Short mmCIF file of C-alpha atoms in Angstrom, two decimals:
data_model
loop_
_atom_site.label_atom_id
_atom_site.label_comp_id
_atom_site.label_asym_id
_atom_site.label_seq_id
_atom_site.Cartn_x
_atom_site.Cartn_y
_atom_site.Cartn_z
CA UNK A 147 52.28 117.04 118.16
CA UNK A 148 54.29 116.65 120.89
CA UNK A 149 57.94 115.45 119.06
CA UNK A 150 59.73 112.93 120.40
CA UNK A 151 62.36 112.55 122.75
CA UNK A 152 62.01 116.09 122.57
CA UNK A 153 65.22 117.62 124.68
CA UNK A 154 65.22 118.99 127.56
CA UNK A 155 67.02 123.05 127.44
CA UNK A 156 70.34 122.73 128.28
CA UNK A 157 73.39 125.65 129.91
CA UNK A 158 76.75 125.15 129.51
CA UNK A 159 77.54 123.96 132.75
CA UNK A 160 81.88 123.85 131.76
CA UNK A 161 84.77 123.20 134.36
CA UNK A 162 82.62 122.62 137.20
CA UNK A 163 81.12 119.44 136.00
CA UNK A 164 83.84 118.07 135.07
CA UNK A 165 85.36 119.39 138.70
CA UNK A 166 82.93 117.35 140.82
CA UNK A 167 82.82 113.92 138.67
CA UNK A 168 87.26 113.95 137.76
CA UNK A 169 86.41 113.57 134.37
CA UNK A 170 89.26 114.86 130.87
CA UNK A 171 88.42 117.74 128.63
CA UNK A 172 86.94 114.63 126.07
CA UNK A 173 83.65 114.90 129.41
CA UNK A 174 83.88 118.37 129.22
CA UNK A 175 79.66 119.36 129.64
CA UNK A 176 80.51 122.99 127.77
CA UNK A 177 77.64 122.93 126.04
CA UNK A 178 73.55 121.18 125.42
CA UNK A 179 76.27 117.09 125.83
CA UNK A 180 76.46 115.24 122.50
CA UNK A 181 74.75 111.77 124.15
CA UNK A 182 72.35 109.42 122.38
CA UNK A 183 69.65 111.08 122.93
CA UNK A 184 66.69 108.58 124.94
CA UNK A 185 64.06 106.74 123.11
CA UNK A 186 61.49 105.56 125.94
CA UNK A 187 58.79 108.05 124.44
CA UNK A 188 56.58 106.61 122.21
CA UNK A 189 54.63 108.77 119.18
CA UNK A 190 51.97 109.95 119.61
CA UNK A 191 51.56 109.11 116.29
CA UNK A 192 52.85 106.62 114.15
CA UNK A 193 56.16 107.62 110.91
CA UNK A 194 55.63 108.29 107.27
CA UNK A 195 56.35 104.71 106.13
CA UNK A 196 58.56 105.55 103.97
CA UNK A 197 60.76 105.06 106.61
CA UNK A 198 63.13 103.21 108.86
CA UNK A 199 61.21 101.89 111.75
CA UNK A 200 59.80 104.01 114.32
CA UNK A 201 62.16 106.35 115.87
CA UNK A 202 60.61 103.66 119.53
CA UNK A 203 63.78 101.53 118.90
CA UNK A 204 66.66 102.27 118.93
CA UNK A 205 66.97 100.66 114.85
CA UNK A 206 65.98 103.75 114.29
CA UNK A 207 69.27 106.02 114.47
CA UNK A 208 71.53 102.42 114.25
CA UNK A 209 70.50 101.92 110.93
CA UNK A 210 72.72 102.57 107.64
CA UNK A 211 70.25 104.09 104.58
CA UNK A 212 69.85 101.77 101.87
CA UNK A 213 71.02 103.61 99.06
CA UNK A 214 69.88 101.60 96.30
CA UNK A 215 68.44 103.83 93.20
CA UNK A 216 70.28 107.17 94.68
CA UNK A 217 66.36 107.43 96.55
CA UNK A 218 68.09 111.11 97.54
CA UNK A 219 68.77 112.42 95.22
CA UNK A 220 66.78 115.24 95.01
CA UNK A 221 64.78 115.44 98.42
CA UNK A 222 65.71 114.10 102.08
CA UNK A 223 64.77 111.07 103.49
CA UNK A 224 60.98 111.37 104.46
CA UNK A 225 60.53 113.23 108.25
CA UNK A 226 59.65 111.29 111.35
CA UNK A 227 57.53 114.26 112.48
CA UNK A 228 55.68 117.13 112.40
CA UNK A 229 58.96 119.46 112.01
CA UNK A 230 58.15 120.31 108.30
CA UNK A 231 55.15 120.63 107.96
CA UNK A 232 54.36 124.29 107.09
CA UNK A 233 53.14 126.86 109.40
CA UNK A 234 48.80 128.29 108.44
CA UNK A 235 48.34 128.56 104.49
CA UNK A 236 51.91 128.21 104.11
CA UNK A 237 53.25 125.97 101.35
CA UNK A 238 56.88 123.40 101.46
CA UNK A 239 58.78 125.26 98.90
CA UNK A 240 59.61 122.76 95.95
CA UNK A 241 62.82 120.39 95.71
CA UNK A 242 65.13 122.68 94.77
CA UNK A 243 67.14 122.02 91.11
CA UNK A 244 69.14 119.20 90.67
CA UNK A 245 71.96 119.89 88.41
CA UNK A 246 71.87 118.18 84.53
CA UNK A 247 75.69 117.95 85.22
CA UNK A 248 76.96 116.81 88.40
CA UNK A 249 79.39 120.08 90.54
CA UNK A 250 82.90 119.15 91.13
CA UNK A 251 83.00 116.04 88.40
CA UNK A 252 81.46 112.93 87.06
CA UNK A 253 83.14 111.36 89.43
CA UNK A 254 80.45 111.94 91.24
CA UNK A 255 77.84 111.52 90.22
CA UNK A 256 76.50 108.90 91.59
CA UNK A 257 75.64 107.01 95.54
CA UNK A 258 78.11 104.17 95.93
CA UNK A 259 82.33 105.13 97.06
CA UNK A 260 83.39 106.90 94.87
CA UNK A 261 87.81 107.93 96.12
CA UNK A 262 91.32 106.76 93.95
CA UNK A 263 92.16 102.91 94.46
CA UNK A 264 94.06 101.13 97.46
CA UNK A 265 91.34 103.71 99.95
CA UNK A 266 89.30 101.93 101.95
CA UNK A 267 86.74 102.73 104.42
CA UNK A 268 86.09 101.04 107.14
CA UNK A 269 82.43 98.92 108.04
CA UNK A 270 82.11 101.86 110.88
CA UNK A 271 82.14 104.08 108.69
CA UNK A 272 77.42 104.69 108.49
CA UNK A 273 76.91 107.50 107.07
CA UNK A 274 74.19 107.69 104.25
CA UNK A 275 77.21 110.75 103.03
CA UNK A 276 79.99 111.90 103.38
CA UNK A 277 83.12 113.52 101.67
CA UNK A 278 86.56 114.21 103.06
CA UNK A 279 88.40 117.18 100.62
CA UNK A 280 91.90 119.48 100.76
CA UNK A 281 90.69 123.21 102.51
CA UNK A 282 93.62 124.64 100.82
CA UNK A 283 93.85 122.96 96.67
CA UNK A 284 89.35 121.78 96.72
CA UNK A 285 90.10 118.62 95.42
CA UNK A 286 87.92 116.40 96.68
CA UNK A 287 90.22 113.22 97.87
CA UNK A 288 86.82 110.69 98.64
CA UNK A 289 82.82 110.73 98.32
CA UNK A 290 79.88 109.18 99.71
CA UNK A 291 76.20 109.89 97.89
CA UNK A 292 78.15 113.17 97.80
CA UNK A 293 75.12 115.68 95.76
CA UNK A 294 72.43 112.78 97.96
CA UNK A 295 69.82 115.57 99.84
CA UNK A 296 69.67 115.17 103.36
CA UNK A 297 69.47 117.35 106.76
CA UNK A 298 72.26 119.08 107.82
CA UNK A 299 70.93 119.76 111.80
CA UNK A 300 73.47 121.63 113.03
CA UNK A 301 75.67 121.55 110.49
CA UNK A 302 73.91 124.58 108.98
CA UNK A 303 75.54 126.56 111.82
CA UNK A 304 78.55 127.29 109.56
CA UNK A 305 76.89 129.33 107.17
CA UNK A 306 74.56 130.97 109.88
CA UNK A 307 78.61 132.27 110.69
CA UNK A 308 79.86 133.57 108.23
CA UNK A 309 77.19 135.48 107.03
CA UNK A 310 77.52 136.83 110.57
CA UNK A 311 81.38 137.13 111.26
CA UNK A 312 80.70 138.73 107.51
CA UNK A 313 78.33 140.90 108.57
CA UNK A 314 78.21 141.89 112.43
CA UNK A 315 81.57 143.66 114.06
CA UNK A 316 83.21 140.92 115.86
CA UNK A 317 83.14 143.10 119.20
CA UNK A 318 80.21 144.71 118.91
CA UNK A 319 78.16 144.10 122.42
CA UNK A 320 75.13 143.17 122.61
CA UNK A 321 72.78 143.11 125.66
CA UNK A 322 70.16 140.20 124.78
CA UNK A 323 66.10 140.98 125.77
CA UNK A 324 63.76 138.35 126.41
CA UNK A 325 62.74 138.85 123.08
CA UNK A 326 65.64 138.07 121.83
CA UNK A 327 64.89 134.63 122.77
CA UNK A 328 61.61 133.55 121.76
CA UNK A 329 60.92 130.54 119.98
CA UNK A 330 65.19 129.45 121.29
CA UNK A 331 64.22 125.63 122.60
CA UNK A 332 67.12 122.81 122.35
CA UNK A 333 70.37 122.77 123.23
CA UNK A 334 71.43 126.72 124.31
CA UNK A 335 74.46 127.75 125.11
CA UNK A 336 73.05 129.73 128.58
CA UNK A 337 72.38 132.80 127.01
CA UNK A 338 69.85 135.92 129.24
CA UNK A 339 68.17 138.30 129.22
CA UNK A 340 69.42 141.52 130.53
CA UNK A 341 73.25 139.55 129.41
CA UNK A 342 76.19 141.80 127.10
CA UNK A 343 78.21 138.90 124.34
CA UNK A 344 80.27 140.76 121.96
CA UNK A 345 78.79 138.86 118.18
CA UNK A 346 81.59 136.81 118.85
CA UNK A 347 81.59 135.42 122.68
CA UNK A 348 77.86 135.11 120.57
CA UNK A 349 79.41 133.23 117.81
CA UNK A 350 81.17 130.34 120.66
CA UNK A 351 78.52 129.81 121.85
CA UNK A 352 76.94 129.23 118.27
CA UNK A 353 79.87 126.83 116.97
CA UNK A 354 81.74 125.60 120.28
CA UNK A 355 78.21 124.63 121.88
CA UNK A 356 76.26 125.02 118.85
CA UNK A 357 73.31 127.48 121.32
CA UNK A 358 70.27 127.57 119.38
CA UNK A 359 69.83 130.45 121.59
CA UNK A 360 73.09 132.56 120.43
CA UNK A 361 71.75 131.54 116.32
CA UNK A 362 68.39 133.45 117.05
CA UNK A 363 70.21 136.64 118.76
CA UNK A 364 72.33 137.06 115.98
CA UNK A 365 69.31 136.29 113.07
CA UNK A 366 66.76 139.84 115.78
CA UNK A 367 70.48 141.78 115.13
CA UNK A 368 71.15 140.74 111.75
CA UNK A 369 67.17 142.23 110.94
CA UNK A 370 65.49 139.21 111.46
CA UNK A 371 65.53 135.40 111.24
CA UNK A 372 63.55 135.82 107.65
CA UNK A 373 66.24 138.10 106.56
CA UNK A 374 69.36 136.34 107.63
CA UNK A 375 67.47 133.15 106.49
CA UNK A 376 67.11 134.72 102.58
CA UNK A 377 71.36 136.10 103.38
CA UNK A 378 72.00 132.97 104.20
CA UNK A 379 70.64 130.90 101.49
CA UNK A 380 72.26 133.67 98.81
CA UNK A 381 75.46 133.14 100.28
CA UNK A 382 74.67 129.58 99.73
CA UNK A 383 74.11 129.83 96.12
CA UNK A 384 77.24 132.35 95.39
CA UNK A 385 79.17 129.42 96.30
CA UNK A 386 77.75 126.98 94.36
CA UNK A 387 75.84 125.59 96.74
CA UNK A 388 73.63 124.83 94.15
CA UNK A 389 71.88 121.48 97.11
CA UNK A 390 70.95 123.61 100.05
CA UNK A 391 67.90 125.40 101.39
CA UNK A 392 68.40 126.90 105.36
CA UNK A 393 65.03 126.69 105.89
CA UNK A 394 66.08 127.73 110.16
CA UNK A 395 68.51 129.59 111.06
CA UNK A 396 70.05 126.74 113.54
CA UNK A 397 69.21 123.98 111.97
CA UNK A 398 66.24 122.94 113.72
CA UNK A 399 64.34 120.26 110.97
CA UNK A 400 61.71 123.00 108.75
CA UNK A 401 60.24 122.62 105.70
CA UNK A 402 62.32 122.48 102.69
CA UNK A 403 66.00 121.93 105.13
CA UNK A 404 68.27 120.06 103.21
CA UNK A 405 71.91 120.25 102.16
CA UNK A 406 74.27 117.92 100.56
CA UNK A 407 78.14 116.58 101.90
CA UNK A 408 79.10 118.57 98.17
CA UNK A 409 77.46 121.80 99.18
CA UNK A 410 78.85 120.66 103.27
CA UNK A 411 82.37 120.04 102.51
CA UNK A 412 82.51 123.95 99.63
CA UNK A 413 80.38 125.91 102.50
CA UNK A 414 83.29 124.89 105.41
CA UNK A 415 85.79 125.58 103.73
CA UNK A 416 84.92 128.74 103.10
CA UNK A 417 84.46 129.40 106.44
CA UNK A 418 87.43 127.95 107.16
CA UNK A 419 88.96 131.01 105.68
CA UNK A 420 87.53 133.65 107.39
CA UNK A 421 90.54 134.16 111.24
CA UNK A 422 87.67 134.49 113.67
CA UNK A 423 85.88 131.02 112.55
CA UNK A 424 88.58 128.92 112.69
CA UNK A 425 90.13 130.05 115.90
CA UNK A 426 86.15 128.96 117.16
CA UNK A 427 86.06 125.50 115.62
CA UNK A 428 89.96 124.87 116.83
CA UNK A 429 89.14 126.44 120.72
CA UNK A 430 88.55 123.97 122.90
CA UNK A 431 87.57 126.06 126.21
CA UNK A 432 86.46 130.15 126.45
CA UNK A 433 84.66 131.59 128.97
CA UNK A 434 81.21 132.68 129.14
CA UNK A 435 79.68 135.77 130.69
CA UNK A 436 76.46 135.23 132.38
CA UNK A 437 73.67 137.15 132.98
CA UNK A 438 72.40 140.05 133.75
CA UNK A 439 75.20 142.36 133.65
CA UNK A 440 77.98 142.92 135.70
CA UNK A 441 79.08 142.31 138.81
CA UNK A 442 78.86 138.76 139.37
CA UNK A 443 78.30 137.41 135.44
CA UNK A 444 81.38 138.14 133.48
CA UNK A 445 83.11 135.11 131.58
CA UNK A 446 85.74 133.23 133.89
CA UNK A 447 88.89 132.72 133.00
CA UNK A 448 89.18 129.23 131.66
CA UNK A 449 92.54 127.63 132.78
CA UNK A 450 91.59 128.89 136.76
CA UNK A 451 90.60 126.19 138.40
CA UNK A 452 87.01 125.60 138.74
CA UNK A 453 84.55 127.61 141.07
CA UNK A 454 81.86 125.71 142.16
CA UNK A 455 79.21 128.74 142.03
CA UNK A 456 74.89 128.99 141.87
CA UNK A 457 73.02 131.86 141.27
CA UNK A 458 73.89 134.90 143.24
CA UNK A 459 72.10 138.26 144.64
CA UNK A 460 73.20 141.56 144.42
CA UNK A 461 71.92 144.17 147.10
CA UNK A 462 68.98 145.03 145.06
CA UNK A 463 67.64 141.67 144.89
CA UNK A 464 68.30 141.28 140.98
CA UNK A 465 69.62 137.52 140.60
CA UNK A 466 72.85 136.48 138.71
CA UNK A 467 73.57 133.87 137.36
CA UNK A 468 77.17 132.87 137.57
CA UNK A 469 79.93 133.14 133.79
CA UNK A 470 81.23 129.54 132.61
CA UNK A 471 83.52 127.74 130.97
CA UNK A 472 81.86 126.81 128.02
CA UNK A 473 83.57 123.78 126.14
CA UNK A 474 83.84 122.61 122.29
CA UNK A 475 80.65 119.37 122.16
CA UNK A 476 83.21 118.51 119.30
CA UNK A 477 84.90 115.61 120.47
CA UNK A 478 87.83 115.59 117.31
CA UNK A 479 89.38 118.25 119.33
CA UNK A 480 90.21 116.24 122.15
CA UNK A 481 91.12 113.06 120.14
CA UNK A 482 92.71 113.60 117.02
CA UNK A 483 95.63 114.37 116.50
CA UNK A 484 95.67 117.74 114.55
CA UNK A 485 92.47 118.42 114.45
CA UNK A 486 91.66 121.86 112.73
CA UNK A 487 87.61 122.55 114.42
CA UNK A 488 84.53 121.17 112.87
CA UNK A 489 80.51 120.52 113.80
CA UNK A 490 78.14 118.83 115.80
CA UNK A 491 74.88 118.40 114.73
CA UNK A 492 71.38 115.97 116.07
CA UNK A 493 68.10 115.91 114.88
CA UNK A 494 65.09 112.86 114.73
CA UNK A 495 65.18 113.67 110.99
CA UNK A 496 68.39 114.58 110.50
CA UNK A 497 69.77 112.09 112.56
CA UNK A 498 73.52 112.51 113.04
CA UNK A 499 75.45 115.29 111.25
CA UNK A 500 79.22 115.75 111.69
CA UNK A 501 82.36 118.28 109.81
CA UNK A 502 85.54 117.04 111.89
CA UNK A 503 89.38 119.05 110.08
CA UNK A 504 92.55 118.14 110.46
CA UNK A 505 96.02 119.17 109.30
CA UNK A 506 99.01 117.18 108.88
CA UNK A 507 102.24 117.81 107.17
CA UNK A 508 100.93 121.17 105.61
CA UNK A 509 97.80 119.49 103.95
CA UNK A 510 94.55 120.44 105.91
CA UNK A 511 92.00 118.42 105.34
CA UNK A 512 87.96 118.47 105.91
CA UNK A 513 85.07 115.87 105.96
CA UNK A 514 81.57 115.74 106.20
CA UNK A 515 78.61 113.23 107.39
CA UNK A 516 75.39 112.97 107.45
CA UNK A 517 72.39 111.34 108.55
CA UNK A 518 74.81 108.66 110.53
CA UNK A 519 73.93 106.48 113.34
CA UNK A 520 76.43 106.04 116.46
CA UNK A 521 76.65 102.66 116.32
CA UNK A 522 79.45 101.17 115.45
CA UNK A 523 81.39 103.63 115.40
CA UNK A 524 80.13 107.63 116.53
CA UNK A 525 80.59 110.91 114.88
CA UNK A 526 83.63 112.32 115.13
CA UNK A 527 85.77 108.47 115.25
CA UNK A 528 83.65 107.79 111.27
CA UNK A 529 85.19 110.79 110.82
CA UNK A 530 88.48 110.01 112.35
CA UNK A 531 88.37 106.88 110.35
CA UNK A 532 87.78 109.08 106.53
CA UNK A 533 90.26 112.02 107.61
CA UNK A 534 92.81 108.80 108.06
CA UNK A 535 91.80 107.81 104.78
CA UNK A 536 92.64 110.64 103.55
CA UNK A 537 95.31 111.81 104.48
CA UNK A 538 97.51 108.19 103.09
CA UNK A 539 95.91 108.29 99.76
CA UNK A 540 97.72 112.43 97.60
CA UNK A 541 95.04 111.22 94.91
CA UNK A 542 91.73 112.61 94.11
CA UNK A 543 88.54 112.35 92.94
CA UNK A 544 87.07 115.36 91.89
CA UNK A 545 86.85 118.55 92.82
CA UNK A 546 84.76 121.90 94.48
CA UNK A 547 83.88 124.88 92.69
CA UNK A 548 84.01 127.93 93.18
CA UNK A 549 80.41 130.00 92.05
CA UNK A 550 77.01 129.42 90.44
CA UNK A 551 77.49 126.46 87.78
CA UNK A 552 78.12 129.16 84.32
CA UNK A 553 73.92 127.04 83.37
CA UNK A 554 72.95 124.11 82.20
CA UNK A 555 74.67 121.42 82.52
CA UNK A 556 78.40 123.13 84.21
CA UNK A 557 80.11 121.72 85.84
CA UNK A 558 83.81 120.94 86.40
CA UNK A 559 84.04 125.00 84.20
CA UNK A 560 85.21 126.46 87.87
CA UNK A 561 86.79 124.24 89.73
CA UNK A 562 89.53 125.42 93.07
CA UNK A 563 92.52 125.65 91.69
CA UNK A 564 93.82 126.76 95.58
CA UNK A 565 93.37 128.29 98.44
CA UNK A 566 89.27 130.19 98.54
CA UNK A 567 89.48 133.52 98.92
CA UNK A 568 85.79 136.03 100.45
CA UNK A 569 83.80 134.33 97.42
CA UNK A 570 80.58 135.21 97.95
CA UNK A 571 80.95 137.25 101.00
CA UNK A 572 77.99 137.94 103.68
CA UNK A 573 75.50 139.84 102.78
CA UNK A 574 74.88 144.00 105.76
CA UNK A 575 71.93 143.07 107.10
CA UNK A 576 72.36 145.40 110.02
CA UNK A 577 70.85 149.17 109.01
CA UNK A 578 73.46 150.88 111.58
CA UNK A 579 76.93 149.71 109.63
CA UNK A 580 78.51 150.58 105.61
CA UNK A 581 79.03 147.46 103.96
CA UNK A 582 76.04 147.14 101.39
CA UNK A 583 73.07 145.40 101.22
CA UNK A 584 71.65 142.34 100.21
CA UNK A 585 71.05 142.99 96.87
CA UNK A 586 74.02 144.28 96.20
CA UNK A 587 76.17 141.65 97.96
CA UNK A 588 74.02 139.47 95.68
CA UNK A 589 72.16 140.53 92.37
CA UNK A 590 74.99 139.16 90.58
CA UNK A 591 75.14 135.91 92.70
CA UNK A 592 71.76 135.32 92.71
CA UNK A 593 70.84 136.49 88.94
CA UNK A 594 73.33 132.99 88.13
CA UNK A 595 73.18 130.57 90.11
CA UNK A 596 70.61 130.93 92.53
CA UNK A 597 66.70 130.18 90.05
CA UNK A 598 65.21 127.59 91.75
CA UNK A 599 66.06 128.61 95.09
CA UNK A 600 63.64 129.18 97.24
CA UNK A 601 63.45 131.33 100.14
CA UNK A 602 61.49 130.61 103.51
CA UNK A 603 58.11 132.90 103.91
CA UNK A 604 57.07 133.99 107.24
CA UNK A 605 58.45 133.25 110.50
CA UNK A 606 59.46 130.17 110.96
CA UNK A 607 57.72 126.48 112.12
CA UNK A 608 57.61 125.40 115.69
CA UNK A 609 61.54 124.05 116.48
CA UNK A 610 62.63 120.50 116.91
CA UNK A 611 64.67 119.42 119.87
CA UNK A 612 67.76 119.35 118.12
CA UNK A 613 71.46 118.91 119.16
#
């Protein structure tokens, strides 16, 4: 079956596009840009009856869901395509167990808005689930359906980046092969065979441009996709993200893929304790190498005037794709005073997802949105509205938990009381390193808090288009 509205593989064109059309930094096309997906391609099969209107109509992407009765307490909304059909011989993982008591506090139990008195939620905020939290104290300022399970799309790359930064030397240079790129589809940063990229550059392509090709290259340098998924899920479990299961390393939909606004707040908060991560998500523009390596393929200086160059041919006949300037696809960075980073995401099943963070008067807040729409406001604009409301109050309704629940019914026993340290640091998957193994790092966490966590077995299924 052809995935509905399959997005072509897009490569970054950086400042060249901006120079041609005279756009400012907000419109830079440094990646597969955040464009509302086309809606003219008909499905070859009808979507399941349980979902919203057919994806052949704009209403599917623009209609908020009815959360009466908290329908997504155990599993995400029904998929609209075959992205979550398991491969022959495999089965879909069972939904993760739901804690008896809501992690983070009793106020976070429901799926309606929970907020301090006087907190006003704009009607333009239409995401099914969202959470505002303090990056430093761990306090939850306000939330809607914080433990409801939805698909994270590319927000899961936050978890992959954490594992990669804890596993690989940021200065290590990787020469990419054709095999490294097998299965890369959807939004691509523009990695090519023969190119040489430092781990830091790959993380930039992963987070700034949401590069699915960068995700696969990093995973294959950490022992393969399956081992990387094990490490990602172990890290999530160690943090206490008990509603999160990564089915793919890049956020494309797969059997059992799910997370929550609460879990992603926890995961992002942990990631932001790593200087390398915080620096990348807060970067507006960065040079990115072309391929194959050598003369003409270097990463350009983002501050330099854009050069209108295309592929060149060396004396030996080798065609060189030149380096380019990568622009961060997080529009909050360009439009919201004090913005310090975030991540964008989109798949047909996940709809729009977003993380944004900002600092004001020494206070750092982050907001996560899941299962969102672009009408009446885009995800970054909805995030901005929630951040404004969050900065206007100094009260809270719960707190992020640091570490797995202590046992059945655990809810607030391990509350964050200050800046988050290195909790559940990622497993070392690279056999050439001496940082330790998955079992060494995660055995204690898994024994306590990961019962019931089902890890993806076998190859990742056919991936679907994403943003």
